mmCIF file of C-alpha atoms in Angstrom:
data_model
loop_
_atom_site.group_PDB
_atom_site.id
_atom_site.type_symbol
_atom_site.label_atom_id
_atom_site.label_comp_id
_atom_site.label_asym_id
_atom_site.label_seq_id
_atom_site.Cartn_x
_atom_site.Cartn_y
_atom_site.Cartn_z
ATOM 1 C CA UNK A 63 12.724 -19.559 13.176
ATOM 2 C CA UNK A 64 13.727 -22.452 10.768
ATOM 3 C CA UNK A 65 16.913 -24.285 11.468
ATOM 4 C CA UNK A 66 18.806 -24.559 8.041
ATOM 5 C CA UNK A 67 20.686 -27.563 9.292
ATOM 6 C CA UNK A 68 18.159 -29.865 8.253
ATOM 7 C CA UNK A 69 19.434 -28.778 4.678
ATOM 8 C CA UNK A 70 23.212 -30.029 4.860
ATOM 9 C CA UNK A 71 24.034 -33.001 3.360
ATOM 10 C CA UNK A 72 26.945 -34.944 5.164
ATOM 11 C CA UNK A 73 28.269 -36.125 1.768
ATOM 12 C CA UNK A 74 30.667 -38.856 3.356
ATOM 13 C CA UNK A 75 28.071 -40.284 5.382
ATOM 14 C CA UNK A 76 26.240 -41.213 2.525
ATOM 15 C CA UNK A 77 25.973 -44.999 2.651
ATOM 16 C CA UNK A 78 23.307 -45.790 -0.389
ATOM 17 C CA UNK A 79 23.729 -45.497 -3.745
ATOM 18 C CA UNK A 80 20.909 -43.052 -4.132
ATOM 19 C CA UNK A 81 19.487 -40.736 -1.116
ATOM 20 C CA UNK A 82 16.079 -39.677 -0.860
ATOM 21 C CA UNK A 83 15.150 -35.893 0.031
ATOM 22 C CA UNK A 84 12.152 -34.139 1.292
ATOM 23 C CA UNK A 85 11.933 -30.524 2.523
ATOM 24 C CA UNK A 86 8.715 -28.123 2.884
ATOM 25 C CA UNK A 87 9.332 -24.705 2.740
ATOM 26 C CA UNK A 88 7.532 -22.278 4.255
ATOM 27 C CA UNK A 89 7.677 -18.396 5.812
ATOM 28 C CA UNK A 90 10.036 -19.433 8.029
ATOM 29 C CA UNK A 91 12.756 -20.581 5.892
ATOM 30 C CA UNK A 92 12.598 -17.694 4.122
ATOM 31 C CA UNK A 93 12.590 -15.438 7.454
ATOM 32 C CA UNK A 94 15.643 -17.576 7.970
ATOM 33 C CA UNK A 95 17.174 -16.574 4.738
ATOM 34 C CA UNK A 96 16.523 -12.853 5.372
ATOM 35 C CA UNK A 97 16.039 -11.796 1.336
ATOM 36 C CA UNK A 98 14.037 -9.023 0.701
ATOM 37 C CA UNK A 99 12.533 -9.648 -2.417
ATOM 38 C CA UNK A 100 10.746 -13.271 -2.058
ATOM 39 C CA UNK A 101 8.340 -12.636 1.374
ATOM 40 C CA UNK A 102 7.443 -15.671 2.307
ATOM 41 C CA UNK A 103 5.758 -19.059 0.456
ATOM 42 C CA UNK A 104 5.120 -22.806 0.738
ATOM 43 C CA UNK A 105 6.721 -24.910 -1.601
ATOM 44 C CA UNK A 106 7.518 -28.835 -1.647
ATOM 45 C CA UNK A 107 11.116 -30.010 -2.597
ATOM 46 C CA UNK A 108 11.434 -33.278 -3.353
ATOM 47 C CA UNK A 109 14.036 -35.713 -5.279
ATOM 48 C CA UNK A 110 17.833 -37.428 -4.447
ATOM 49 C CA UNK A 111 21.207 -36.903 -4.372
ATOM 50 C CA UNK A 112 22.965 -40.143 -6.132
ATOM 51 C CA UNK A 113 26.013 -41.777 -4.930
ATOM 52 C CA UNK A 114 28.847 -42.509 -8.346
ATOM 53 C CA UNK A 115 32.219 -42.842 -8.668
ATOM 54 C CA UNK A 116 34.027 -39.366 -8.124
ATOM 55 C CA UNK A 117 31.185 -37.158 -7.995
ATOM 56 C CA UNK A 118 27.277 -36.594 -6.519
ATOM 57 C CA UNK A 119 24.784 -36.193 -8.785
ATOM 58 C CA UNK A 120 21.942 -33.393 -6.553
ATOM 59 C CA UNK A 121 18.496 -33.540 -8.591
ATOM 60 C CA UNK A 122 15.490 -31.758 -6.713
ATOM 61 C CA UNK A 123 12.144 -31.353 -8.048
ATOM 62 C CA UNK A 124 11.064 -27.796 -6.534
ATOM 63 C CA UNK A 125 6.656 -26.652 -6.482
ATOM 64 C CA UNK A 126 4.325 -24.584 -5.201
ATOM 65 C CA UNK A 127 3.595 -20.894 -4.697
ATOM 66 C CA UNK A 128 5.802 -17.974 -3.153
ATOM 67 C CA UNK A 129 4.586 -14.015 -1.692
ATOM 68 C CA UNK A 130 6.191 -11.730 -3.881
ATOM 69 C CA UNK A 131 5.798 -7.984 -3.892
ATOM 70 C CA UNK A 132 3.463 -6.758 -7.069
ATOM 71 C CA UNK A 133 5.249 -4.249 -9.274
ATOM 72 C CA UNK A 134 2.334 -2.099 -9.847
ATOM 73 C CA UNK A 135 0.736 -1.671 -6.253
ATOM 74 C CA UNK A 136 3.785 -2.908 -3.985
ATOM 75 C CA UNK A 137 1.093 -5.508 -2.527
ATOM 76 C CA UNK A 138 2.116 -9.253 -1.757
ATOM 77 C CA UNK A 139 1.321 -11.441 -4.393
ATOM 78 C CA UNK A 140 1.019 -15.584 -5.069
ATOM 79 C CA UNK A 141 3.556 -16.862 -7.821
ATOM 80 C CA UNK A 142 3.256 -20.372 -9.074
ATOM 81 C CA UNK A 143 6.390 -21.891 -9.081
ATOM 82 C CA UNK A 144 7.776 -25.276 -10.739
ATOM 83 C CA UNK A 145 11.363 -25.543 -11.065
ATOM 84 C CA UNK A 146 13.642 -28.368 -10.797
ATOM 85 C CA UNK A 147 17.624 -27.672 -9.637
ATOM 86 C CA UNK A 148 20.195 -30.462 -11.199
ATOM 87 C CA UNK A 149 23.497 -30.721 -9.881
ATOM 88 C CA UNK A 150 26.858 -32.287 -9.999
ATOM 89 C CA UNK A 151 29.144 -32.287 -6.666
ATOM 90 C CA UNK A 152 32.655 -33.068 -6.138
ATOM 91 C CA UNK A 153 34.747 -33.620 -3.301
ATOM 92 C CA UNK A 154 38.191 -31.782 -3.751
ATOM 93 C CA UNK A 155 41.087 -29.405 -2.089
ATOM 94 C CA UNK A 156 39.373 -26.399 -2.614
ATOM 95 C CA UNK A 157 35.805 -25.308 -2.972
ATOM 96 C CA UNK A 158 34.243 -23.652 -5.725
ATOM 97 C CA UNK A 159 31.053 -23.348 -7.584
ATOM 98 C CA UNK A 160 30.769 -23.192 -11.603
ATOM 99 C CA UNK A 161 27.444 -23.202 -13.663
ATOM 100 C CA UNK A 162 26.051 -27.418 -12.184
ATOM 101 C CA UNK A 163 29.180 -28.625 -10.592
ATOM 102 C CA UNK A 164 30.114 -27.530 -6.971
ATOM 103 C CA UNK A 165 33.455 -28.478 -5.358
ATOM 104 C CA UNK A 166 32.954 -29.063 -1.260
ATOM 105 C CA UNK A 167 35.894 -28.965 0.253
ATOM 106 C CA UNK A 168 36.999 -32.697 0.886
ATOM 107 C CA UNK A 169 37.977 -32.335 4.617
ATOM 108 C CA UNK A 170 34.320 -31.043 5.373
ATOM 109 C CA UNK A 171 32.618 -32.890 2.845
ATOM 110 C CA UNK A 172 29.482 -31.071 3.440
ATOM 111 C CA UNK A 173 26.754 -29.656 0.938
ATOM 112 C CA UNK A 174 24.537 -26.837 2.400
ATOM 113 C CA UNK A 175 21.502 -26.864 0.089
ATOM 114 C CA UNK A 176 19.117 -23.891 1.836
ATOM 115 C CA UNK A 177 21.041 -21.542 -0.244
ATOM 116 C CA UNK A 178 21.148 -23.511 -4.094
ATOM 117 C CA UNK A 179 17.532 -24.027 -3.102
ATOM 118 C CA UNK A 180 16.828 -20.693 -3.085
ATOM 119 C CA UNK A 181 18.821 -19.046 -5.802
ATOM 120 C CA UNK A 182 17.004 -22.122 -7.793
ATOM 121 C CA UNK A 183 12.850 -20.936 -6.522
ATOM 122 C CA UNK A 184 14.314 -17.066 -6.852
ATOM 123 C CA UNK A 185 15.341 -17.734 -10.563
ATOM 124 C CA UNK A 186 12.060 -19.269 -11.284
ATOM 125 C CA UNK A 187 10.432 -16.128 -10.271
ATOM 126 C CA UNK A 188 9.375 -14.187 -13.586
ATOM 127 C CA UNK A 189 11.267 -10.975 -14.378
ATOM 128 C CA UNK A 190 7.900 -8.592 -14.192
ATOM 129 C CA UNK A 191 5.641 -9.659 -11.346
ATOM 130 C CA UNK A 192 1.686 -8.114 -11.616
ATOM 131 C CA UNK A 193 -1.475 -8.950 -10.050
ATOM 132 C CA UNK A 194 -3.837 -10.292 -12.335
ATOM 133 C CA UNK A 195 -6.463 -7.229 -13.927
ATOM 134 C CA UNK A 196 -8.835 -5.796 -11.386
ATOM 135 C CA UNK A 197 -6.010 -7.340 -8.522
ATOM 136 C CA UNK A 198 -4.358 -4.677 -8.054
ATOM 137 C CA UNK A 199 -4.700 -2.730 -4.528
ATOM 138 C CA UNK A 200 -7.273 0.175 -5.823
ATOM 139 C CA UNK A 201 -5.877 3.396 -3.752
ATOM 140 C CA UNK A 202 -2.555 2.233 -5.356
ATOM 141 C CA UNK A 203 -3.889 2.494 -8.683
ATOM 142 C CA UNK A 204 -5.721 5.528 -8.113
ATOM 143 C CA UNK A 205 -2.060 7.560 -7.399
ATOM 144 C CA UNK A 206 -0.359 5.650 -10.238
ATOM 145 C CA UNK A 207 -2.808 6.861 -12.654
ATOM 146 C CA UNK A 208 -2.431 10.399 -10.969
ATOM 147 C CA UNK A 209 1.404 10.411 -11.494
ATOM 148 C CA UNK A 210 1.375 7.976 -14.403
ATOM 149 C CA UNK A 211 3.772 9.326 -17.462
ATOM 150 C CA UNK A 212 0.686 8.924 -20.064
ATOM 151 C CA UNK A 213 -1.451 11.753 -17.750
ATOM 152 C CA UNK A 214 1.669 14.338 -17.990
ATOM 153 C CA UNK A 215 1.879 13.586 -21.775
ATOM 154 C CA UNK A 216 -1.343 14.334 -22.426
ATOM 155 C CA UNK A 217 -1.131 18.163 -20.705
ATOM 156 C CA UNK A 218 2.071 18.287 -22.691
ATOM 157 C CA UNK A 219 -0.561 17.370 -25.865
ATOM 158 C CA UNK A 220 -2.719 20.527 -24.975
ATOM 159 C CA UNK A 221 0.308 22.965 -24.865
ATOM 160 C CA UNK A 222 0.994 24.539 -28.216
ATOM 161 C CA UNK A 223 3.844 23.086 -30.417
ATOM 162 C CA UNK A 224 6.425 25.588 -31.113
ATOM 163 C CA UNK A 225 6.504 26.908 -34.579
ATOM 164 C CA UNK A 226 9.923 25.831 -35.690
ATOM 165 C CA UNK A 227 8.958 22.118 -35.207
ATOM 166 C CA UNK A 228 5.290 22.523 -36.953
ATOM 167 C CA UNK A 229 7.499 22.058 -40.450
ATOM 168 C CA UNK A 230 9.034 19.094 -39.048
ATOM 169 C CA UNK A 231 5.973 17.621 -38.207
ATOM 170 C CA UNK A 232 4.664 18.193 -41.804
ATOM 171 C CA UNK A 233 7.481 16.291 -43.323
ATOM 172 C CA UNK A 234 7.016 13.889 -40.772
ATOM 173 C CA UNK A 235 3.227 13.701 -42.051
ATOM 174 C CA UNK A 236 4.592 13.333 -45.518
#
């Protein structure tokens, strides 16, 4: 199991102007992170948090590929992914997160990451995920195409049209 700890950043410890950071992702992290929807992957993260006056400035360069189930045939998948996440922390009273700037509370004055990381690789993920043609898991396909909408539409084709809409479908024609 993957210890998220490695991804909190003790912002008051910070001594340097500018921090380097380095994290590899793999199945366990996600395992760790318990989301049903991204499996497993192995990505490289990779870029700084930057010391200025009143604020942190988080910019991480995220790449690599993730397991993702395929729409069509439910079978795990590689996605590509290339993302980068940018931003802006604050120390203050109360913590709260809007759009790039986070507010840590200032007593704690610590930044847990694992999660920004990935809501960051998860939005990078595109909407409709499909196997490339001829991927696809071929006893999968076979049912689809059994059950598939266009199958029933044709039968529906075959079946007579009622009379009263034949002079609809004339004008229609027209």
């Amino acid at each position: 199991m993957c210890s998220l700890e490695q991804f909190k950043i003790d912002l008051k410890a910070l001594t340097q102007d500018e921090t380097p950071l380095q994290y590899e992702l793999d199945d366990d992290y996600f395992a760790a992170l318990s989301d049903a929807e991204i499996r497993g992957g192995s990505l490289h993260v990779s870029g700084s948090i930057r010391k200025a006056v009143g604020f942190f400035e988080l910019l991480l360069n995220i790449g690599g590929t993730v397991r993702i189930p395929c729409d069509r045939c439910l079978e795990d998948m590689s996605q590509p992914i290339e993302t980068q996440l940018r931003l802006v922390v604050k120390l203050g009273s109360e913590p709260s997160s809007e759009d790039e700037i986070i507010i840590v509370d200032e007593a704690e004055g610590i930044l847990d990451t694992s999660w920004l990381i990935y809501e960051t690789i998860a939005l990078a993920v595109p909407i409709q995920h499909v196997h490339q043609p001829g991927d696809c898991n071929d006893a999968m396909m076979r049912v689809l195409s059994e059950h598939s909408a266009a199958r029933s539409s044709d039968a529906d084709a075959k079946q007579e049209i009622d009379p009263r809409w034949s002079a609809l479908l004339k004008i229609k024609k027209e």
